Amino acid sequence: MSARRKTGRGTLLLGLLLVAAGTLFFIAPGSSVAGWVMRLWPVFLVCAGVARIMGFAVERKPKSPIGGMLLIFVGVLFLASRFDHGLNALQIYGRYWILLLVVFGVVEITRHYSHRQTFGPPPRLFSVGRILVLLLIVGSGLVAGRISRNPSVLSALHLSGFSRGLRDSVLGESYSFTDSAPLTSLASGKKIVVENNYGSLRVNGVNGPFRASLAKKVSSWSPEDAQQTADKIKLLIRETAEQVYISTNRDEIQGQFTTDIQLDLPASSPLSINNSYGSVTVSNLESNVSLQASYGDARLDHLSGNVTAQLNSADIAASRIGGNLEATGFKHATVSDVDGSIRLFGKNGAVDLRQVDGAVHVEAPLSRIAAQDLGSPSEIRTEHGSVEITRSSDLTIDAPDSEVRLSEIEGDVKVSSSRKDIRASSVSGDLQVEAEQASVYADDITGESVIQTSRGEVNLRGFHQGARITTSYRTVTLVPAGIPAGDIDVSNQRGDIKLTIPANSRFTVDAQSQSGLVKSVGFGSINARGDSLNAVVGLDGPTIKLRTSYKNIVIQAAGAGQVAATAFVNENR
């Protein structure tokens, strides 16, 4: 019976949620369903509250309908705020408190008339507690309505700093004001130091005079209070022989407000920024930039000097950087067109690099790393993420538990990974892979290929030099680009080995399969079957050494006996 009741409650809740979702899709235009869902999500709160009240009415689970009543009322309030953005919380309650009274009445009537003897003594329709709740709802609703119609009532109260801030942030509206500092000239090359909290910062390098402006957004109960607070907020500019310090006096002001600073600076000025809870934008500067930012994104563009960014819970986007770039603490980094080197240290996000001339060093665990057009040796480190690089110089990649994809690499490649596929194509240098439980797929490798993995397939095609392969339990497939030019050494435990080379190749072969079979196809002079094969074909050819156990080895001439070789392997598995 208990399982049946739980199933019934689950079906009821699911049905109500489906009704809510169906209503949203019915009233929403087809191209804007997501927007309507974001706007009408409080409907789901109402449905959840109805489900709880019906569960109480049917089987007294939950034991009280109060939680469902509050869910319904909160959902209605949120819904009302979605359609009337001009109302604050107190105004919404003052207008819709009667609905709370209606919901409370419905709940109490449901409690009374759904009672059964098995639930115990019948509840009283009227009690001291219920009367007090009624008086509280009516009284608070009337007071909220009166205050919302007469803002001067609440604004006239002399509240403490905390109480006033709570009133303004929860019940107030937002008012905007702007101050501008007079135009001044700054000595060329003088360092600019900017500090700001709870607001954005925009800095632009110019050839003209220094310009500064402060935009203030104040949350307050009335325009008069907002104006009084805004008049107290000042942009502070202090100039010394060596630097210019720019900040605000927000530590001296009580209230809820933000300060957005915009600066036009001489392009040659070095810049140091410390900003929190707001975005930072810096562009068109010729000197070095030092940045500390917390809880706000950083956007950097067209900077000729070196850039250092220390971030906390922030993303960074940088483009057209003439010097070196170093960034730490980010989640997402988007970087393009950098002349110098890059050092990036982030976590749990993504890194996207484009057109970097200098050396690259990236450490970003739990991240997706993508890069294109890296002109100097690069080192990439991640874990439990992914790496995808196209068009790069020498690469060193350390990426355990991460998928790795590489293409068009002008140089050597070293990859260390595990448990995810590794794919490389068009590598002009050597390919070196050290992995565990990972498959390796490589094509068009100009240099030597050295692949060491376990329990993973190795498929190496179009390689031009020698190859050394170690794996287990999976198939090794080798197809060189032409006549083998280097030694081939394969060690595979309990996995097949398939080697396809041109018929006119010269080589010395040493192939053995413990408890398996070896076969050659297309080479008439060494056409033999057994568990080993030792032969010399032509003079001065490379050595081919193949080892496996319990599986088979096939050496075949390109284009000869493909069907027969495949059938041989399948028949003797």
Coordinates of C-alpha atoms in Angstrom, one line a residue:
M1 CA 0.0 0.0 0.0
S2 CA 2.9 2.4 0.9
A3 CA 4.5 1.9 -2.5
R4 CA 1.2 2.5 -4.2
R5 CA 0.7 5.7 -2.4
K6 CA 4.2 6.9 -3.2
T7 CA 3.5 6.1 -6.8
G8 CA 0.2 8.0 -6.7
R9 CA 1.9 11.1 -5.3
G10 CA 4.7 10.9 -7.9
T11 CA 2.1 10.6 -10.7
L12 CA 0.2 13.6 -9.3
L13 CA 3.3 15.8 -9.2
L14 CA 4.4 14.7 -12.6
G15 CA 1.0 15.4 -14.0
L16 CA 0.9 18.9 -12.6
L17 CA 4.3 19.6 -13.9
L18 CA 3.3 18.4 -17.3
V19 CA 0.2 20.6 -17.2
A20 CA 2.4 23.6 -16.4
A21 CA 4.9 22.8 -19.2
G22 CA 2.1 22.2 -21.6
T23 CA 0.5 25.6 -20.7
L24 CA 3.9 27.3 -21.3
F25 CA 4.3 25.7 -24.7
F26 CA 0.7 26.5 -25.6
I27 CA 0.9 30.2 -24.9
A28 CA 4.5 30.7 -26.1
P29 CA 5.3 31.5 -29.7
G30 CA 7.3 28.7 -31.2
S31 CA 10.5 30.7 -31.6
S32 CA 10.5 32.0 -28.0
V33 CA 9.7 29.1 -25.8
A34 CA 12.9 29.4 -23.8
G35 CA 12.1 33.0 -23.0
W36 CA 8.6 32.2 -21.9
V37 CA 10.0 29.4 -19.7
M38 CA 12.4 31.8 -18.0
R39 CA 9.5 34.3 -17.5
L40 CA 6.9 31.9 -16.3
W41 CA 9.0 29.4 -14.2
P42 CA 7.1 30.4 -11.0
V43 CA 4.2 28.4 -12.4
F44 CA 6.1 25.3 -11.4
L45 CA 6.3 26.6 -7.8
V46 CA 2.5 26.9 -7.9
C47 CA 2.1 23.4 -9.2
A48 CA 4.4 22.0 -6.5
G49 CA 2.4 23.8 -3.9
V50 CA -0.9 22.4 -5.2
A51 CA 0.6 18.9 -5.3
R52 CA 1.6 19.2 -1.6
I53 CA -1.9 20.4 -0.6
M54 CA -3.6 17.6 -2.5
G55 CA -1.2 15.1 -0.9
F56 CA -2.2 16.4 2.5
A57 CA -5.9 16.3 1.6
V58 CA -5.8 12.7 0.4
E59 CA -3.5 10.9 2.8
R60 CA -2.0 13.6 5.1
K61 CA 1.4 13.4 3.4
P62 CA 2.9 15.9 4.1
K63 CA 1.6 16.3 7.6
S64 CA 0.8 20.0 7.2
P65 CA -0.4 22.0 4.1
I66 CA 1.4 25.2 5.2
G67 CA 4.4 24.4 3.0
G68 CA 2.3 24.0 0.0
M69 CA 0.4 27.2 0.8
L70 CA 3.7 29.2 1.0
L71 CA 4.9 27.7 -2.3
I72 CA 1.7 28.8 -4.1
F73 CA 1.9 32.3 -2.7
V74 CA 5.6 32.7 -3.4
G75 CA 5.1 31.4 -6.9
V76 CA 2.3 33.9 -7.4
L77 CA 4.4 36.8 -6.2
F78 CA 7.3 35.8 -8.5
L79 CA 4.9 35.5 -11.3
A80 CA 3.5 39.0 -10.7
S81 CA 7.0 40.4 -10.6
R82 CA 7.7 38.9 -14.0
F83 CA 4.9 41.0 -15.6
D84 CA 5.3 44.2 -13.6
H85 CA 9.0 45.1 -13.3
G86 CA 8.1 48.4 -11.8
L87 CA 7.1 47.0 -8.4
N88 CA 9.4 46.2 -5.6
A89 CA 8.8 43.4 -3.1
L90 CA 6.8 45.5 -0.7
Q91 CA 4.6 46.9 -3.4
I92 CA 3.9 43.4 -4.8
Y93 CA 2.9 42.1 -1.4
G94 CA 0.8 45.2 -0.7
R95 CA -1.1 44.6 -4.0
Y96 CA -1.5 40.8 -3.8
W97 CA -1.7 40.0 -0.1
I98 CA -5.3 39.2 -0.5
L99 CA -4.3 36.1 -2.4
L100 CA -2.4 34.8 0.6
L101 CA -5.6 35.2 2.6
V102 CA -7.6 33.3 -0.1
V103 CA -5.0 30.5 -0.2
F104 CA -5.0 30.2 3.6
G105 CA -8.8 29.9 3.6
V106 CA -8.8 27.2 1.0
V107 CA -6.1 25.3 2.9
E108 CA -8.1 25.4 6.1
I109 CA -11.3 24.4 4.4
T110 CA -9.4 21.5 2.8
R111 CA -8.0 20.5 6.1
H112 CA -11.4 20.5 7.8
Y113 CA -13.5 18.7 5.1
S114 CA -10.8 16.2 4.1
H115 CA -10.5 14.9 7.6
R116 CA -11.2 11.2 8.2
Q117 CA -11.6 9.3 11.5
T118 CA -8.3 7.4 10.9
F119 CA -6.5 10.8 11.1
G120 CA -7.5 11.3 14.7
P121 CA -9.8 14.0 16.3
P122 CA -11.3 16.5 13.8
P123 CA -9.5 19.9 13.6
R124 CA -11.3 23.0 14.7
L125 CA -12.3 25.4 11.9
F126 CA -11.5 28.4 14.2
S127 CA -8.8 28.5 16.8
V128 CA -6.8 31.2 18.5
G129 CA -3.8 30.3 16.3
R130 CA -5.8 30.6 13.1
I131 CA -7.3 33.9 14.1
L132 CA -3.9 35.3 14.9
V133 CA -2.6 34.2 11.5
L134 CA -5.6 35.8 9.8
L135 CA -5.0 39.1 11.7
L136 CA -1.3 38.9 10.8
I137 CA -2.1 38.5 7.1
V138 CA -4.7 41.2 7.0
G139 CA -2.6 43.6 9.1
S140 CA 0.6 43.1 7.2
G141 CA -1.2 43.4 3.9
L142 CA -2.9 46.7 4.8
V143 CA 0.4 48.2 6.2
A144 CA 2.3 47.1 3.0
G145 CA -0.4 48.6 0.8
R146 CA -0.4 51.9 2.7
I147 CA 3.4 52.2 2.7
S148 CA 3.7 51.3 -1.0
R149 CA 1.2 54.1 -1.8
N150 CA 3.0 56.6 0.4
P151 CA 6.8 56.1 0.1
S152 CA 7.4 59.0 2.4
V153 CA 6.2 57.0 5.4
L154 CA 9.1 54.5 5.2
S155 CA 11.7 57.0 3.8
A156 CA 11.0 59.3 6.8
L157 CA 12.1 56.6 9.3
H158 CA 15.5 57.0 10.8
L159 CA 17.0 53.6 10.3
S160 CA 20.4 52.3 11.2
G161 CA 22.9 51.6 8.4
F162 CA 22.2 47.9 8.1
S163 CA 18.4 48.4 8.3
R164 CA 18.5 51.2 5.8
G165 CA 20.6 49.1 3.4
L166 CA 18.3 46.2 3.7
R167 CA 15.3 48.4 3.0
D168 CA 16.9 50.0 0.0
S169 CA 18.2 46.8 -1.5
V170 CA 15.0 44.7 -1.0
L171 CA 12.3 47.3 -1.3
G172 CA 13.9 50.2 -3.2
E173 CA 14.3 51.1 -6.8
S174 CA 17.4 51.9 -8.8
Y175 CA 18.4 55.4 -9.8
S176 CA 21.3 56.4 -12.0
F177 CA 23.6 59.5 -11.8
T178 CA 26.8 60.5 -13.6
D179 CA 29.7 62.8 -12.6
S180 CA 32.5 63.9 -14.8
A181 CA 35.9 65.1 -13.8
P182 CA 37.4 68.1 -15.6
L183 CA 39.7 67.5 -18.5
T184 CA 43.4 67.5 -17.4
S185 CA 46.7 66.7 -18.9
L186 CA 49.0 64.0 -17.4
A187 CA 52.7 63.7 -17.8
S188 CA 53.6 61.1 -20.4
G189 CA 54.5 57.7 -19.0
K190 CA 53.1 58.3 -15.5
K191 CA 51.7 55.2 -13.9
I192 CA 47.9 55.0 -13.4
V193 CA 46.6 53.0 -10.4
V194 CA 42.8 52.3 -10.3
E195 CA 40.9 50.7 -7.5
N196 CA 37.1 50.0 -7.6
N197 CA 34.6 47.7 -5.9
Y198 CA 31.0 46.9 -6.9
G199 CA 31.1 48.4 -10.3
S200 CA 32.6 48.1 -13.8
L201 CA 35.7 49.8 -15.1
R202 CA 36.4 50.9 -18.7
V203 CA 39.8 52.2 -19.7
N204 CA 40.7 53.5 -23.1
G205 CA 44.0 54.9 -24.3
V206 CA 43.8 58.2 -26.2
N207 CA 46.1 60.8 -27.6
G208 CA 44.1 63.6 -26.1
P209 CA 43.6 64.8 -22.5
F210 CA 42.8 62.7 -19.4
R211 CA 39.1 62.3 -18.9
A212 CA 37.3 60.5 -16.1
S213 CA 33.6 59.9 -15.4
L214 CA 31.7 58.1 -12.6
A215 CA 28.3 56.5 -13.2
K216 CA 26.5 55.8 -9.9
K217 CA 23.5 53.5 -9.6
V218 CA 21.8 53.8 -6.3
S219 CA 19.1 51.6 -4.8
S220 CA 16.9 53.7 -2.6
W221 CA 13.3 53.9 -1.5
S222 CA 12.8 57.4 -3.0
P223 CA 14.4 59.6 -5.6
E224 CA 15.3 62.2 -2.9
D225 CA 17.2 59.6 -0.8
A226 CA 18.9 58.3 -3.9
Q227 CA 20.0 61.9 -4.9
Q228 CA 21.4 62.5 -1.4
T229 CA 23.4 59.3 -1.5
A230 CA 24.6 60.0 -5.0
D231 CA 25.8 63.5 -4.0
K232 CA 28.1 61.9 -1.4
I233 CA 29.7 59.4 -3.7
K234 CA 32.8 61.0 -5.2
L235 CA 35.5 60.0 -7.8
L236 CA 38.9 60.5 -6.1
I237 CA 41.9 61.4 -8.2
R238 CA 45.2 61.9 -6.4
E239 CA 48.4 62.7 -8.4
T240 CA 51.9 62.3 -7.1
A241 CA 55.3 62.7 -8.8
E242 CA 55.3 59.1 -9.9
Q243 CA 51.7 58.0 -10.3
V244 CA 48.0 58.9 -10.4
Y245 CA 45.7 57.1 -8.0
I246 CA 42.0 56.8 -9.0
S247 CA 39.3 55.4 -6.7
T248 CA 36.0 56.3 -5.0
N249 CA 35.0 57.1 -1.4
R250 CA 32.6 54.2 -1.2
D251 CA 34.0 53.1 2.2
E252 CA 32.7 56.4 3.7
I253 CA 29.2 56.0 2.3
Q254 CA 26.4 53.8 3.6
G255 CA 23.8 52.4 1.2
Q256 CA 23.3 50.1 -1.7
F257 CA 25.0 51.4 -4.9
T258 CA 27.4 50.6 -7.6
T259 CA 30.2 52.8 -9.1
D260 CA 31.1 52.4 -12.8
I261 CA 34.3 54.2 -13.7
Q262 CA 35.3 55.2 -17.3
L263 CA 38.7 56.6 -18.0
D264 CA 40.4 58.0 -21.1
L265 CA 44.2 57.9 -20.5
P266 CA 47.3 58.8 -22.4
A267 CA 48.1 55.6 -24.4
S268 CA 51.7 55.5 -23.1
S269 CA 50.6 55.3 -19.4
P270 CA 51.4 52.1 -17.5
L271 CA 48.2 50.8 -15.8
S272 CA 47.5 48.9 -12.6
I273 CA 43.9 47.8 -11.8
N274 CA 42.3 46.3 -8.8
N275 CA 38.5 45.7 -9.4
S276 CA 35.9 43.4 -7.8
Y277 CA 32.2 42.6 -8.5
G278 CA 32.3 44.3 -11.9
S279 CA 33.6 43.9 -15.4
V280 CA 36.9 45.4 -16.6
T281 CA 37.6 46.6 -20.1
V282 CA 41.0 47.9 -21.2
S283 CA 41.9 48.9 -24.8
N284 CA 44.4 50.9 -26.9
L285 CA 47.3 51.2 -24.5
E286 CA 51.0 51.0 -25.4
S287 CA 52.5 50.2 -21.9
N288 CA 52.2 47.3 -19.5
V289 CA 48.9 46.5 -17.8
S290 CA 48.6 44.8 -14.4
L291 CA 45.1 43.6 -13.5
Q292 CA 43.5 42.0 -10.4
A293 CA 39.8 41.2 -10.9
S294 CA 37.3 39.3 -8.8
Y295 CA 33.8 38.3 -9.7
G296 CA 33.8 40.2 -13.0
D297 CA 35.0 39.4 -16.5
A298 CA 38.1 41.0 -18.0
R299 CA 38.2 42.2 -21.7
L300 CA 41.6 43.3 -23.1
D301 CA 42.1 44.6 -26.6
H302 CA 44.8 46.2 -28.6
L303 CA 47.5 46.4 -25.9
S304 CA 51.1 46.8 -27.0
G305 CA 52.8 46.0 -23.7
N306 CA 52.9 43.0 -21.4
V307 CA 49.7 42.0 -19.6
T308 CA 49.5 40.3 -16.2
A309 CA 46.0 39.3 -14.9
Q310 CA 45.2 37.7 -11.6
L311 CA 41.6 36.6 -11.6
N312 CA 39.1 35.1 -9.2
S313 CA 35.8 33.7 -10.4
A314 CA 36.2 35.6 -13.6
D315 CA 36.6 35.0 -17.3
I316 CA 39.2 36.7 -19.6
A317 CA 39.0 37.7 -23.3
A318 CA 42.2 39.1 -24.8
S319 CA 43.0 40.0 -28.4
R320 CA 45.7 42.0 -30.2
I321 CA 48.3 41.8 -27.5
G322 CA 51.7 43.0 -28.6
G323 CA 53.7 41.8 -25.5
N324 CA 53.5 38.7 -23.2
L325 CA 50.3 37.6 -21.5
E326 CA 50.0 35.9 -18.2
A327 CA 46.7 35.1 -16.6
T328 CA 45.8 33.0 -13.5
G329 CA 42.6 32.0 -11.7
F330 CA 40.2 32.2 -14.6
K331 CA 37.5 29.7 -15.7
H332 CA 37.2 30.6 -19.3
A333 CA 39.9 32.3 -21.4
T334 CA 39.6 33.4 -25.0
V335 CA 42.9 34.7 -26.5
S336 CA 43.8 35.7 -30.0
D337 CA 46.4 37.5 -32.0
V338 CA 49.3 37.6 -29.4
D339 CA 52.8 38.6 -30.5
G340 CA 54.5 37.5 -27.3
S341 CA 54.4 34.4 -25.1
I342 CA 51.4 33.2 -23.1
R343 CA 51.2 31.6 -19.7
L344 CA 47.7 30.6 -18.6
F345 CA 46.6 29.0 -15.3
G346 CA 42.9 28.2 -14.9
K347 CA 40.5 25.5 -13.9
N348 CA 37.1 24.0 -14.6
G349 CA 36.3 25.9 -17.7
A350 CA 37.7 26.3 -21.2
V351 CA 40.7 27.8 -23.0
D352 CA 40.5 29.0 -26.6
L353 CA 43.7 30.2 -28.3
R354 CA 44.1 31.7 -31.8
Q355 CA 47.2 33.1 -33.6
V356 CA 49.9 33.2 -30.9
D357 CA 53.4 33.8 -32.1
G358 CA 55.3 33.3 -28.8
A359 CA 55.7 30.2 -26.6
V360 CA 52.5 28.9 -25.0
H361 CA 52.2 27.3 -21.5
V362 CA 48.7 26.4 -20.4
E363 CA 47.7 24.6 -17.2
A364 CA 43.9 24.1 -16.9
P365 CA 42.6 21.0 -15.3
L366 CA 39.0 20.0 -15.8
S367 CA 38.9 22.2 -18.9
R368 CA 38.4 22.1 -22.7
I369 CA 41.5 23.4 -24.4
A370 CA 41.3 24.4 -28.1
A371 CA 44.1 26.2 -30.1
Q372 CA 44.9 27.1 -33.6
D373 CA 48.0 28.7 -35.2
L374 CA 50.6 28.5 -32.5
G375 CA 53.9 29.7 -33.9
S376 CA 56.3 28.6 -31.1
P377 CA 56.8 25.5 -28.9
S378 CA 53.8 25.0 -26.7
E379 CA 53.1 23.0 -23.5
I380 CA 49.6 22.1 -22.6
R381 CA 48.5 20.5 -19.3
T382 CA 45.0 19.4 -18.2
E383 CA 43.2 16.4 -16.7
H384 CA 39.6 15.2 -17.1
G385 CA 39.3 17.6 -20.0
S386 CA 40.1 17.7 -23.7
V387 CA 42.7 19.1 -26.0
E388 CA 42.2 20.0 -29.7
I389 CA 45.1 21.8 -31.5
T390 CA 45.4 22.6 -35.2
R391 CA 48.4 24.2 -36.9
S392 CA 51.1 24.4 -34.3
S393 CA 54.8 24.2 -33.7
D394 CA 56.4 21.7 -31.3
L395 CA 53.9 20.4 -28.8
T396 CA 54.1 18.8 -25.3
I397 CA 50.8 17.6 -23.9
D398 CA 50.1 16.1 -20.5
A399 CA 46.4 15.3 -20.3
P400 CA 45.4 12.3 -18.2
D401 CA 41.8 11.2 -18.6
S402 CA 41.4 13.6 -21.5
E403 CA 40.8 13.2 -25.3
V404 CA 43.5 14.6 -27.5
R405 CA 43.2 15.7 -31.1
L406 CA 46.1 17.1 -33.1
S407 CA 46.5 18.1 -36.7
E408 CA 48.9 20.0 -39.0
I409 CA 51.8 20.2 -36.5
E410 CA 55.1 21.6 -37.7
G411 CA 57.4 19.9 -35.3
D412 CA 57.7 17.2 -32.7
V413 CA 54.8 16.0 -30.6
K414 CA 54.9 14.4 -27.1
V415 CA 51.6 13.3 -25.6
S416 CA 51.0 11.8 -22.2
S417 CA 47.4 10.7 -21.5
S418 CA 45.1 7.9 -20.3
R419 CA 41.7 6.4 -20.8
K420 CA 40.7 8.5 -23.8
D421 CA 41.5 8.4 -27.5
I422 CA 44.5 10.2 -28.9
R423 CA 44.4 11.3 -32.6
A424 CA 47.2 12.9 -34.5
S425 CA 47.5 13.8 -38.2
S426 CA 50.0 15.6 -40.4
V427 CA 52.9 15.8 -38.0
S428 CA 56.1 16.9 -39.6
G429 CA 58.3 15.8 -36.8
D430 CA 58.4 12.8 -34.4
L431 CA 55.4 11.5 -32.5
Q432 CA 55.8 10.2 -29.0
V433 CA 52.9 8.9 -27.0
E434 CA 52.8 7.5 -23.5
A435 CA 49.4 6.4 -22.4
E436 CA 47.4 4.0 -20.4
Q437 CA 44.2 2.3 -21.5
A438 CA 44.0 4.6 -24.5
S439 CA 43.7 4.1 -28.2
V440 CA 46.0 5.9 -30.6
Y441 CA 45.1 6.9 -34.2
A442 CA 47.8 8.6 -36.2
D443 CA 48.2 9.5 -39.9
D444 CA 50.9 11.2 -42.0
I445 CA 53.7 11.2 -39.4
T446 CA 56.9 12.4 -41.1
G447 CA 59.3 11.6 -38.2
E448 CA 59.7 8.5 -36.0
S449 CA 56.5 7.2 -34.2
V450 CA 57.0 5.9 -30.7
I451 CA 53.7 4.8 -29.1
Q452 CA 53.4 3.1 -25.8
T453 CA 49.9 2.4 -24.4
S454 CA 47.9 -0.5 -22.9
R455 CA 44.5 -2.0 -23.6
G456 CA 44.2 0.3 -26.5
E457 CA 44.1 0.1 -30.3
V458 CA 46.9 1.5 -32.3
N459 CA 46.2 2.5 -35.9
L460 CA 49.2 4.1 -37.6
R461 CA 49.0 5.0 -41.2
G462 CA 51.0 7.1 -43.7
F463 CA 54.1 7.2 -41.5
H464 CA 57.4 7.9 -43.2
Q465 CA 60.1 6.7 -40.7
G466 CA 60.4 4.0 -38.2
A467 CA 57.8 3.0 -35.6
R468 CA 57.9 1.4 -32.1
I469 CA 54.6 0.3 -30.8
T470 CA 53.7 -1.2 -27.4
T471 CA 50.1 -2.1 -26.4
S472 CA 47.9 -5.0 -25.3
Y473 CA 44.5 -6.6 -25.9
R474 CA 43.6 -4.5 -29.0
T475 CA 44.6 -4.6 -32.6
V476 CA 47.7 -2.8 -34.0
T477 CA 47.3 -1.7 -37.7
L478 CA 50.4 -0.3 -39.5
V479 CA 50.3 1.1 -43.0
P480 CA 53.5 3.1 -43.9
A481 CA 53.4 5.9 -46.5
G482 CA 55.6 3.9 -48.8
I483 CA 58.5 1.5 -48.7
P484 CA 59.5 1.3 -45.0
A485 CA 62.5 3.7 -44.3
G486 CA 63.0 2.8 -40.7
D487 CA 62.8 -0.1 -38.3
I488 CA 59.4 -1.3 -37.1
D489 CA 59.1 -2.8 -33.7
V490 CA 55.7 -3.9 -32.3
S491 CA 55.0 -5.6 -29.0
N492 CA 51.3 -6.5 -28.4
Q493 CA 50.0 -8.8 -25.8
R494 CA 46.8 -10.7 -26.7
G495 CA 46.1 -8.4 -29.6
D496 CA 46.3 -8.8 -33.5
I497 CA 49.0 -7.2 -35.6
K498 CA 48.4 -6.2 -39.2
L499 CA 51.2 -4.7 -41.3
T500 CA 50.6 -3.6 -44.9
I501 CA 53.7 -2.5 -47.0
P502 CA 54.4 -2.2 -50.7
A503 CA 55.2 -5.4 -52.6
N504 CA 58.6 -4.1 -53.7
S505 CA 59.7 -3.4 -50.1
R506 CA 63.1 -4.6 -48.8
F507 CA 63.1 -5.8 -45.2
T508 CA 64.1 -8.3 -42.6
V509 CA 61.2 -9.8 -40.7
D510 CA 61.1 -11.4 -37.3
A511 CA 57.5 -12.2 -36.3
Q512 CA 56.4 -14.5 -33.5
S513 CA 53.0 -15.2 -31.9
Q514 CA 52.9 -17.2 -28.8
S515 CA 49.8 -19.5 -29.1
G516 CA 48.8 -17.7 -32.2
L517 CA 49.5 -17.7 -36.0
V518 CA 51.7 -15.7 -38.4
K519 CA 50.9 -15.3 -42.1
S520 CA 52.3 -13.4 -45.0
V521 CA 50.3 -12.4 -48.0
G522 CA 51.6 -11.2 -51.4
F523 CA 55.3 -12.0 -50.7
G524 CA 55.7 -15.3 -52.6
S525 CA 59.1 -16.2 -51.2
I526 CA 58.0 -16.1 -47.6
N527 CA 54.4 -17.4 -48.0
A528 CA 54.3 -19.5 -44.9
R529 CA 52.0 -20.2 -41.9
G530 CA 52.9 -21.0 -38.4
D531 CA 53.6 -19.3 -35.1
S532 CA 56.7 -17.5 -36.3
L533 CA 58.3 -16.1 -39.4
N534 CA 61.9 -15.2 -40.1
A535 CA 62.9 -14.0 -43.5
V536 CA 65.0 -11.5 -45.5
V537 CA 63.4 -9.8 -48.5
G538 CA 65.9 -7.8 -50.6
L539 CA 69.1 -6.2 -49.3
D540 CA 69.8 -3.4 -46.9
G541 CA 66.2 -3.1 -45.7
P542 CA 65.0 -2.1 -42.3
T543 CA 64.2 -4.7 -39.6
I544 CA 60.6 -5.5 -38.8
K545 CA 60.1 -7.1 -35.4
L546 CA 56.6 -8.2 -34.4
R547 CA 55.6 -9.9 -31.2
T548 CA 52.2 -10.9 -29.8
S549 CA 50.5 -13.7 -27.9
Y550 CA 47.2 -15.7 -28.3
K551 CA 46.4 -13.6 -31.4
N552 CA 47.6 -13.4 -35.0
I553 CA 50.1 -11.5 -37.1
V554 CA 49.5 -10.7 -40.8
I555 CA 52.1 -9.2 -43.1
Q556 CA 50.8 -8.4 -46.5
A557 CA 51.7 -6.6 -49.7
A558 CA 49.7 -3.5 -50.4
G559 CA 46.7 -4.3 -52.6
A560 CA 47.4 -8.1 -52.4
G561 CA 45.1 -10.5 -50.7
Q562 CA 43.2 -8.0 -48.5
V563 CA 40.1 -10.1 -48.3
A564 CA 42.2 -13.3 -47.6
A565 CA 44.2 -11.6 -44.9
T566 CA 41.1 -10.3 -43.1
A567 CA 39.4 -13.7 -43.3
F568 CA 42.5 -15.3 -41.9
V569 CA 42.5 -13.1 -38.9
N570 CA 38.8 -13.5 -38.3
E571 CA 39.0 -17.3 -38.6
N572 CA 41.8 -17.6 -36.1
R573 CA 40.7 -15.3 -33.3

